[in-house]
Amino acid sequence: MEIGTITLLIVAALLLLVATGFPIAFCLLTVAVFGIIIWVKPAALASLASVALVSTTTDYFIALPMFIFMASLLQVSGVGSALYETMYKWMAGLRGGLAMGTVVISTLMAAMTGVAATSTVTMGILAYPEMRKRGYGKDMAMGCIPAGGCLGPLIPPSIPMIIVAGLSGISIGKLFFAGVFPGFLVSFLFIIYIGARCLRNPGLGPPIPLAERASWRDKFVSLRGVLLPVALIILVLGGIYGGIVTPSEAGGVGAFGALLIAAIYRNLNLRNMKEALLMSLKVNAMIFWIILGGSAFSVMLGLTGVKDFIAEILVTGAASRWTALILMLIIVYLMGMFMDATAIAIICIPIFAPIVAELGFDMLWFGFIFTMDMLIGFITPPFGVNLFYFKGLGHPGVTMTDVYRSVLPYVVLITLAWIICIIYPPIATWLPSQMIK
């Protein structure tokens, strides 16, 4: 059978299994096992055992459990409520202030947790009802929450970045800091968009009445709620940037800091610890199953010759190296609409990274724009995970169509920021280049 036909059959089988709703990790494993049996030989299945061991015990992935545990602790610690209280007192008097403040809080939470779910769920519970009660339009109150949540994996620390770094051999610390300026750029674009729309149409995000606004004294007192989160950010990211701790050690430091924050906010109890541990266990198990399944799938692509076939098409078939790169990024962009980011990284990085290196692109820059490309999928219909997080909160009168419509302007804005980072690489690469080795 020709290699082109084999490639099409593998892609079709994977898409068919994903469409059934079967967990992506087991879709990858199923296609890998049957692909090896049919197109290689059953004896080659023995190689999957060693691949599973190597892929799940690599040093890069040691950082994952601690950062996930840190994010789980912060979700139950009460830090989101403290940040929201501060934001409300400072920004509720502005047109669109609550929506802009939601993006600001999401940016801060992004720099603490590294996952999309934390700020999406927290702000969905705290901010959306308050905005609707204050007369905000449904789309304005809704769209900023899943959009702000996608900043979580973009600004360091970032769980998807750890996976991309582990698969490509890029420095985790440098990839983390490649996301700082682009993350703030996305946050800035979101805030400008909200402010401009509410300036033009005040009914979309009316300020609270003058009599209900906090005094200057109350505003400054409320800043206490920001001190602990900022201290944790400095502790974790400052330690990595200064070369004091490795990313893996920083995950442990961050988890310990999250424990202290939960204790200070008086939320460190058995119920919350159990919830955080179970949440961390589930997320870790899901990620490592996807890593295992993706590694098996990658081995199958190598044994069948599909990996070399795709590489040959991209390298020799494209008009230029930039055409090849753009084709790869478009493939990832489209996959993000239908597939989990971890699965995309596991499937694509082993194929694309060697091609990118051969074409002479900066691997750190590629690792970042690849990660940002995946993360756009967090808010891209029809299967953006943040959209389902928000819909799952069960707010009355909110349909999936409402969620899709509200988030579309933010998809355009984050895509614009991504294109800017492609055109002007120093936005992502300058800060990592200044790091202490």
Short mmCIF file of C-alpha atoms in Angstrom, two decimals:
data_model
loop_
_atom_site.label_atom_id
_atom_site.label_comp_id
_atom_site.label_asym_id
_atom_site.label_seq_id
_atom_site.Cartn_x
_atom_site.Cartn_y
_atom_site.Cartn_z
CA MET A 1 0.00 0.00 0.00
CA GLU A 2 1.31 3.46 -0.90
CA ILE A 3 2.48 5.71 1.94
CA GLY A 4 0.04 8.46 0.91
CA THR A 5 -2.89 6.07 1.27
CA ILE A 6 -1.60 4.86 4.65
CA THR A 7 -1.35 8.47 5.84
CA LEU A 8 -4.92 9.24 4.80
CA LEU A 9 -6.23 6.08 6.48
CA ILE A 10 -4.43 6.91 9.76
CA VAL A 11 -5.77 10.47 9.78
CA ALA A 12 -9.29 9.27 8.92
CA ALA A 13 -9.23 6.62 11.66
CA LEU A 14 -8.07 9.13 14.26
CA LEU A 15 -10.70 11.72 13.26
CA LEU A 16 -13.43 9.07 13.29
CA LEU A 17 -12.51 7.93 16.82
CA VAL A 18 -12.26 11.53 18.09
CA ALA A 19 -15.70 12.28 16.60
CA THR A 20 -17.24 9.45 18.64
CA GLY A 21 -16.27 11.21 21.88
CA PHE A 22 -13.80 8.49 22.86
CA PRO A 23 -11.06 9.98 25.13
CA ILE A 24 -8.26 11.39 22.98
CA ALA A 25 -5.54 9.42 24.80
CA PHE A 26 -7.21 6.12 23.95
CA CYS A 27 -7.96 7.26 20.39
CA LEU A 28 -4.22 7.77 19.89
CA LEU A 29 -3.34 4.45 21.54
CA THR A 30 -5.92 2.53 19.50
CA VAL A 31 -4.75 3.93 16.17
CA ALA A 32 -1.10 3.37 17.18
CA VAL A 33 -1.62 -0.28 18.13
CA PHE A 34 -3.68 -1.22 15.07
CA GLY A 35 -1.42 0.82 12.77
CA ILE A 36 1.63 -1.13 13.93
CA ILE A 37 -0.18 -4.49 13.66
CA ILE A 38 -1.49 -3.78 10.14
CA TRP A 39 1.39 -1.89 8.50
CA VAL A 40 4.47 -2.95 10.46
CA LYS A 41 4.32 -6.25 12.37
CA PRO A 42 2.80 -7.34 15.71
CA ALA A 43 6.25 -7.96 17.22
CA ALA A 44 6.95 -4.21 16.94
CA LEU A 45 4.32 -3.58 19.64
CA ALA A 46 7.02 -4.44 22.19
CA SER A 47 8.67 -1.08 21.43
CA LEU A 48 5.65 0.75 22.89
CA ALA A 49 6.49 -0.43 26.42
CA SER A 50 9.94 1.22 26.44
CA VAL A 51 8.53 4.33 24.75
CA ALA A 52 5.83 4.59 27.44
CA LEU A 53 8.46 4.40 30.19
CA VAL A 54 10.77 6.97 28.62
CA SER A 55 8.05 9.44 27.64
CA THR A 56 6.38 9.52 31.06
CA THR A 57 9.57 9.71 33.15
CA THR A 58 11.50 12.38 31.24
CA ASP A 59 13.04 15.09 33.43
CA TYR A 60 11.10 17.83 31.64
CA PHE A 61 7.77 16.50 32.88
CA ILE A 62 8.80 16.45 36.57
CA ALA A 63 7.58 20.06 36.74
CA LEU A 64 4.03 19.13 35.70
CA PRO A 65 2.61 17.60 38.92
CA MET A 66 3.78 20.46 41.18
CA PHE A 67 2.45 23.24 38.95
CA ILE A 68 -0.85 21.41 38.57
CA PHE A 69 -1.06 20.95 42.35
CA MET A 70 -0.27 24.66 42.81
CA ALA A 71 -3.10 25.60 40.43
CA SER A 72 -5.50 23.24 42.24
CA LEU A 73 -4.61 24.75 45.62
CA LEU A 74 -5.08 28.29 44.33
CA GLN A 75 -8.50 27.37 42.96
CA VAL A 76 -9.71 26.44 46.46
CA SER A 77 -7.64 28.98 48.40
CA GLY A 78 -9.92 31.99 48.04
CA VAL A 79 -7.32 34.04 46.15
CA GLY A 80 -9.78 34.60 43.29
CA SER A 81 -12.34 36.13 45.63
CA ALA A 82 -9.70 38.40 47.17
CA LEU A 83 -8.54 39.58 43.76
CA TYR A 84 -12.11 40.16 42.61
CA GLU A 85 -12.86 42.27 45.69
CA THR A 86 -9.84 44.47 44.95
CA MET A 87 -10.72 44.78 41.27
CA TYR A 88 -14.34 45.65 42.04
CA LYS A 89 -13.40 48.52 44.33
CA TRP A 90 -10.89 50.00 41.90
CA MET A 91 -12.56 49.50 38.50
CA ALA A 92 -16.33 49.24 38.96
CA GLY A 93 -16.71 53.00 38.51
CA LEU A 94 -15.40 52.86 34.92
CA ARG A 95 -17.42 52.10 31.81
CA GLY A 96 -16.76 48.43 31.20
CA GLY A 97 -14.61 48.42 34.34
CA LEU A 98 -15.84 45.08 35.63
CA ALA A 99 -15.12 43.38 32.30
CA MET A 100 -11.70 45.03 32.03
CA GLY A 101 -11.00 44.10 35.64
CA THR A 102 -11.93 40.50 34.88
CA VAL A 103 -9.20 40.44 32.22
CA VAL A 104 -6.73 41.99 34.70
CA ILE A 105 -7.53 39.34 37.31
CA SER A 106 -7.25 36.60 34.67
CA THR A 107 -3.78 37.95 33.81
CA LEU A 108 -2.71 37.79 37.47
CA MET A 109 -4.17 34.32 37.91
CA ALA A 110 -2.41 33.25 34.70
CA ALA A 111 0.92 34.19 36.27
CA MET A 112 0.08 31.99 39.28
CA THR A 113 -1.59 28.89 37.88
CA GLY A 114 -0.63 28.16 34.27
CA VAL A 115 -3.98 26.55 33.42
CA ALA A 116 -7.06 27.86 31.66
CA ALA A 117 -9.69 26.34 33.92
CA THR A 118 -8.84 28.22 37.13
CA SER A 119 -9.61 31.79 36.08
CA THR A 120 -12.41 30.75 33.69
CA VAL A 121 -14.31 28.95 36.44
CA THR A 122 -13.47 31.46 39.20
CA MET A 123 -14.45 34.53 37.17
CA GLY A 124 -17.45 32.71 35.75
CA ILE A 125 -18.74 32.20 39.28
CA LEU A 126 -17.79 35.62 40.69
CA ALA A 127 -17.78 38.15 37.86
CA TYR A 128 -20.54 37.13 35.43
CA PRO A 129 -23.48 37.36 37.88
CA GLU A 130 -22.19 40.69 39.21
CA MET A 131 -21.82 42.17 35.73
CA ARG A 132 -25.31 41.06 34.71
CA LYS A 133 -26.73 42.46 37.94
CA ARG A 134 -25.03 45.79 37.16
CA GLY A 135 -26.66 45.98 33.72
CA TYR A 136 -23.84 44.69 31.50
CA GLY A 137 -24.86 43.25 28.14
CA LYS A 138 -24.81 39.46 28.02
CA ASP A 139 -22.07 39.28 25.37
CA MET A 140 -19.90 41.84 27.19
CA ALA A 141 -20.24 40.08 30.54
CA MET A 142 -19.67 36.65 29.05
CA GLY A 143 -16.95 36.91 26.38
CA CYS A 144 -14.21 38.36 28.58
CA ILE A 145 -14.28 35.36 30.95
CA PRO A 146 -13.29 32.41 28.70
CA ALA A 147 -11.08 34.82 26.72
CA GLY A 148 -9.28 35.90 29.89
CA GLY A 149 -8.93 32.24 30.86
CA CYS A 150 -6.83 31.46 27.79
CA LEU A 151 -4.13 33.76 29.22
CA GLY A 152 -3.46 31.04 31.82
CA PRO A 153 -1.41 28.76 29.55
CA LEU A 154 0.15 31.75 27.73
CA ILE A 155 1.73 33.65 30.64
CA PRO A 156 4.23 31.64 32.73
CA PRO A 157 4.11 29.24 34.40
CA SER A 158 2.28 27.26 31.72
CA ILE A 159 1.40 23.57 31.66
CA PRO A 160 1.22 23.37 27.81
CA MET A 161 4.62 25.08 27.58
CA ILE A 162 6.18 22.40 29.79
CA ILE A 163 4.82 19.75 27.42
CA VAL A 164 6.05 21.57 24.29
CA ALA A 165 9.48 22.07 25.89
CA GLY A 166 9.66 18.42 26.93
CA LEU A 167 8.87 17.21 23.42
CA SER A 168 11.14 19.63 21.57
CA GLY A 169 14.12 19.95 23.92
CA ILE A 170 13.65 23.71 24.36
CA SER A 171 14.53 25.22 27.76
CA ILE A 172 11.37 25.30 29.89
CA GLY A 173 12.46 28.48 31.65
CA LYS A 174 13.15 30.33 28.39
CA LEU A 175 9.89 29.16 26.84
CA PHE A 176 8.06 30.37 29.97
CA PHE A 177 9.45 33.87 29.63
CA ALA A 178 8.82 33.97 25.89
CA GLY A 179 5.15 34.22 26.84
CA VAL A 180 5.40 37.27 29.13
CA PHE A 181 5.25 40.16 26.63
CA PRO A 182 2.85 38.41 24.21
CA GLY A 183 0.61 37.55 27.18
CA PHE A 184 0.48 41.19 28.26
CA LEU A 185 -0.10 42.20 24.62
CA VAL A 186 -3.17 39.93 24.44
CA SER A 187 -4.42 41.24 27.79
CA PHE A 188 -3.92 44.85 26.60
CA LEU A 189 -5.82 44.20 23.34
CA PHE A 190 -8.72 42.66 25.27
CA ILE A 191 -8.89 45.65 27.64
CA ILE A 192 -8.70 48.20 24.79
CA TYR A 193 -11.49 46.37 22.96
CA ILE A 194 -13.74 46.34 26.02
CA GLY A 195 -13.02 50.00 26.81
CA ALA A 196 -13.63 51.12 23.21
CA ARG A 197 -16.94 49.27 22.93
CA CYS A 198 -18.23 50.56 26.26
CA LEU A 199 -17.10 54.11 25.47
CA ARG A 200 -19.07 53.99 22.24
CA ASN A 201 -22.08 52.24 23.82
CA PRO A 202 -22.19 52.84 27.61
CA GLY A 203 -25.20 50.52 27.96
CA LEU A 204 -22.95 47.51 27.34
CA GLY A 205 -20.95 48.11 30.53
CA PRO A 206 -22.37 50.90 32.71
CA PRO A 207 -20.33 52.15 35.70
CA ILE A 208 -21.81 51.59 39.15
CA PRO A 209 -23.59 54.62 40.71
CA LEU A 210 -21.37 57.19 42.41
CA ALA A 211 -22.94 56.49 45.81
CA GLU A 212 -21.93 52.81 45.66
CA ARG A 213 -18.28 53.39 44.76
CA ALA A 214 -15.57 52.62 47.30
CA SER A 215 -13.71 55.43 49.03
CA TRP A 216 -10.02 55.95 48.37
CA ARG A 217 -9.27 54.55 51.79
CA ASP A 218 -11.21 51.35 51.03
CA LYS A 219 -9.48 51.06 47.68
CA PHE A 220 -6.01 51.17 49.20
CA VAL A 221 -6.98 48.81 52.02
CA SER A 222 -8.27 46.33 49.43
CA LEU A 223 -4.79 46.17 47.86
CA ARG A 224 -3.89 43.72 50.62
CA GLY A 225 -5.71 41.11 48.52
CA VAL A 226 -3.12 41.59 45.75
CA LEU A 227 0.01 41.33 47.91
CA LEU A 228 0.07 37.57 48.39
CA PRO A 229 -0.61 36.70 44.72
CA VAL A 230 2.08 39.15 43.56
CA ALA A 231 4.52 37.73 46.14
CA LEU A 232 3.86 34.21 44.82
CA ILE A 233 4.43 35.36 41.22
CA ILE A 234 7.74 36.99 42.18
CA LEU A 235 8.79 33.93 44.15
CA VAL A 236 8.12 31.46 41.34
CA LEU A 237 8.99 33.43 38.21
CA GLY A 238 11.73 35.52 39.81
CA GLY A 239 13.43 32.34 41.00
CA ILE A 240 13.39 30.84 37.50
CA TYR A 241 14.46 34.05 35.76
CA GLY A 242 17.29 34.67 38.19
CA GLY A 243 18.58 31.12 37.86
CA ILE A 244 17.99 30.48 41.57
CA VAL A 245 15.70 27.49 41.00
CA THR A 246 14.93 25.20 38.07
CA PRO A 247 11.36 25.13 36.70
CA SER A 248 10.81 21.80 38.49
CA GLU A 249 11.98 23.26 41.81
CA ALA A 250 9.90 26.39 41.17
CA GLY A 251 6.81 24.17 40.93
CA GLY A 252 7.50 22.86 44.45
CA VAL A 253 8.10 26.39 45.73
CA GLY A 254 4.85 27.54 44.12
CA ALA A 255 2.86 24.66 45.60
CA PHE A 256 4.21 25.46 49.07
CA GLY A 257 3.39 29.15 48.54
CA ALA A 258 -0.15 28.22 47.49
CA LEU A 259 -0.52 26.19 50.69
CA LEU A 260 0.53 29.24 52.73
CA ILE A 261 -1.94 31.48 50.86
CA ALA A 262 -4.76 29.02 51.51
CA ALA A 263 -3.81 28.96 55.21
CA ILE A 264 -3.65 32.77 55.45
CA TYR A 265 -7.07 33.05 53.79
CA ARG A 266 -8.32 30.40 56.27
CA ASN A 267 -9.27 28.00 53.52
CA LEU A 268 -6.74 25.29 54.32
CA ASN A 269 -8.99 22.53 55.63
CA LEU A 270 -9.48 18.82 54.98
CA ARG A 271 -12.33 19.34 52.50
CA ASN A 272 -10.36 21.82 50.37
CA MET A 273 -7.16 19.75 50.55
CA LYS A 274 -9.07 16.68 49.41
CA GLU A 275 -10.62 18.65 46.54
CA ALA A 276 -7.23 20.07 45.47
CA LEU A 277 -5.51 16.67 45.65
CA LEU A 278 -8.26 14.92 43.68
CA MET A 279 -8.31 17.69 41.08
CA SER A 280 -4.53 17.50 40.75
CA LEU A 281 -4.62 13.69 40.48
CA LYS A 282 -7.27 13.76 37.74
CA VAL A 283 -5.50 16.40 35.66
CA ASN A 284 -2.10 14.70 36.02
CA ALA A 285 -3.57 11.33 35.08
CA MET A 286 -5.30 12.82 32.03
CA ILE A 287 -2.14 14.60 30.82
CA PHE A 288 0.14 11.60 31.29
CA TRP A 289 -2.30 9.27 29.52
CA ILE A 290 -2.29 11.71 26.59
CA ILE A 291 1.52 11.81 26.68
CA LEU A 292 1.60 8.01 26.65
CA GLY A 293 -0.95 7.74 23.83
CA GLY A 294 0.71 10.47 21.80
CA SER A 295 4.14 8.89 22.19
CA ALA A 296 2.79 5.57 20.93
CA PHE A 297 1.12 7.35 18.01
CA SER A 298 4.40 9.12 17.17
CA VAL A 299 6.28 5.79 17.19
CA MET A 300 3.70 4.30 14.85
CA LEU A 301 4.07 7.27 12.46
CA GLY A 302 7.83 6.71 12.46
CA LEU A 303 7.65 2.95 11.90
CA THR A 304 5.14 3.24 9.06
CA GLY A 305 7.10 6.01 7.33
CA VAL A 306 4.29 8.56 7.64
CA LYS A 307 6.46 10.96 9.63
CA ASP A 308 9.12 11.06 6.89
CA PHE A 309 6.41 11.35 4.23
CA ILE A 310 4.89 14.44 5.90
CA ALA A 311 8.34 15.97 6.43
CA GLU A 312 9.22 15.45 2.76
CA ILE A 313 6.00 17.12 1.63
CA LEU A 314 6.57 20.13 3.86
CA VAL A 315 10.28 20.56 3.09
CA THR A 316 10.39 19.82 -0.64
CA GLY A 317 6.79 20.51 -1.61
CA ALA A 318 6.52 24.03 -0.12
CA ALA A 319 7.58 27.02 -2.22
CA SER A 320 9.73 28.40 0.62
CA ARG A 321 10.60 27.71 4.24
CA TRP A 322 8.04 30.31 5.29
CA THR A 323 5.34 28.54 3.29
CA ALA A 324 6.22 25.30 5.11
CA LEU A 325 6.06 27.04 8.49
CA ILE A 326 2.71 28.71 7.72
CA LEU A 327 1.27 25.37 6.58
CA MET A 328 2.32 23.77 9.88
CA LEU A 329 0.79 26.62 11.89
CA ILE A 330 -2.47 26.49 9.93
CA ILE A 331 -2.71 22.74 10.60
CA VAL A 332 -2.29 23.39 14.35
CA TYR A 333 -4.80 26.28 14.25
CA LEU A 334 -7.44 24.06 12.66
CA MET A 335 -6.69 21.16 15.01
CA GLY A 336 -7.21 23.53 17.96
CA MET A 337 -10.87 23.90 16.99
CA PHE A 338 -11.47 20.20 17.61
CA MET A 339 -8.75 18.74 19.81
CA ASP A 340 -7.12 19.15 23.23
CA ALA A 341 -3.89 21.22 23.26
CA THR A 342 -1.85 18.46 24.91
CA ALA A 343 -2.85 15.99 22.20
CA ILE A 344 -1.97 18.50 19.47
CA ALA A 345 1.49 19.00 20.95
CA ILE A 346 2.08 15.26 21.35
CA ILE A 347 1.07 14.58 17.73
CA CYS A 348 2.67 17.54 15.98
CA ILE A 349 5.87 18.47 17.84
CA PRO A 350 7.75 15.20 17.05
CA ILE A 351 6.94 15.74 13.35
CA PHE A 352 7.29 19.53 13.07
CA ALA A 353 10.25 20.27 15.39
CA PRO A 354 12.90 18.48 13.26
CA ILE A 355 11.51 20.14 10.12
CA VAL A 356 11.65 23.60 11.71
CA ALA A 357 15.23 23.00 12.86
CA GLU A 358 16.19 21.86 9.36
CA LEU A 359 14.59 24.96 7.85
CA GLY A 360 16.75 27.13 10.11
CA PHE A 361 14.13 28.81 12.31
CA ASP A 362 14.81 29.77 15.94
CA MET A 363 13.46 26.81 17.95
CA LEU A 364 12.56 28.94 20.99
CA TRP A 365 10.50 31.27 18.81
CA PHE A 366 8.85 28.34 17.07
CA GLY A 367 8.08 26.66 20.40
CA PHE A 368 6.33 29.80 21.57
CA ILE A 369 4.29 30.54 18.44
CA PHE A 370 3.33 26.85 18.28
CA THR A 371 2.13 27.05 21.91
CA MET A 372 0.20 30.27 21.28
CA ASP A 373 -1.30 28.71 18.15
CA MET A 374 -2.62 25.79 20.23
CA LEU A 375 -3.98 28.10 22.92
CA ILE A 376 -6.16 30.04 20.49
CA GLY A 377 -8.09 26.78 20.30
CA PHE A 378 -9.10 27.20 23.96
CA ILE A 379 -11.68 29.80 22.86
CA THR A 380 -12.27 28.78 19.23
CA PRO A 381 -15.68 27.27 18.41
CA PRO A 382 -16.92 24.61 18.17
CA PHE A 383 -14.86 22.74 20.81
CA GLY A 384 -12.91 25.44 22.68
CA VAL A 385 -12.47 23.98 26.16
CA ASN A 386 -12.90 27.33 27.95
CA LEU A 387 -16.29 27.76 26.30
CA PHE A 388 -17.44 24.48 27.81
CA TYR A 389 -15.97 25.38 31.21
CA PHE A 390 -18.09 28.53 31.23
CA LYS A 391 -21.24 26.88 29.86
CA GLY A 392 -20.86 24.14 32.47
CA LEU A 393 -21.36 26.69 35.28
CA GLY A 394 -25.07 26.61 34.46
CA HIS A 395 -25.90 30.33 34.43
CA PRO A 396 -29.60 30.78 33.55
CA GLY A 397 -30.38 31.98 30.05
CA VAL A 398 -26.90 31.19 28.68
CA THR A 399 -26.88 28.98 25.58
CA MET A 400 -23.88 27.56 23.76
CA THR A 401 -24.70 29.88 20.84
CA ASP A 402 -24.47 32.86 23.22
CA VAL A 403 -21.04 31.71 24.40
CA TYR A 404 -19.80 31.22 20.81
CA ARG A 405 -21.01 34.66 19.72
CA SER A 406 -19.59 36.50 22.73
CA VAL A 407 -16.07 35.12 22.33
CA LEU A 408 -15.57 35.67 18.57
CA PRO A 409 -14.09 39.22 18.89
CA TYR A 410 -11.52 37.86 21.35
CA VAL A 411 -10.58 35.07 18.92
CA VAL A 412 -9.81 37.77 16.35
CA LEU A 413 -7.75 39.77 18.87
CA ILE A 414 -5.62 36.87 20.12
CA THR A 415 -5.08 35.74 16.52
CA LEU A 416 -3.91 39.29 15.71
CA ALA A 417 -1.46 39.19 18.64
CA TRP A 418 -0.19 35.79 17.43
CA ILE A 419 0.40 37.15 13.91
CA ILE A 420 2.31 40.11 15.40
CA CYS A 421 4.56 37.66 17.28
CA ILE A 422 5.20 35.76 14.04
CA ILE A 423 6.08 38.93 12.13
CA TYR A 424 8.17 40.43 14.94
CA PRO A 425 9.90 37.58 16.89
CA PRO A 426 11.70 39.82 19.50
CA ILE A 427 8.36 40.26 21.30
CA ALA A 428 8.78 36.64 22.39
CA THR A 429 12.52 36.12 22.23
CA TRP A 430 14.05 39.27 23.80
CA LEU A 431 13.16 38.57 27.46
CA PRO A 432 14.43 34.93 27.44
CA SER A 433 17.68 36.16 25.89
CA GLN A 434 18.28 38.29 29.00
CA MET A 435 17.88 35.40 31.42
CA ILE A 436 20.70 34.35 33.74
CA LYS A 437 21.89 31.03 32.39
#
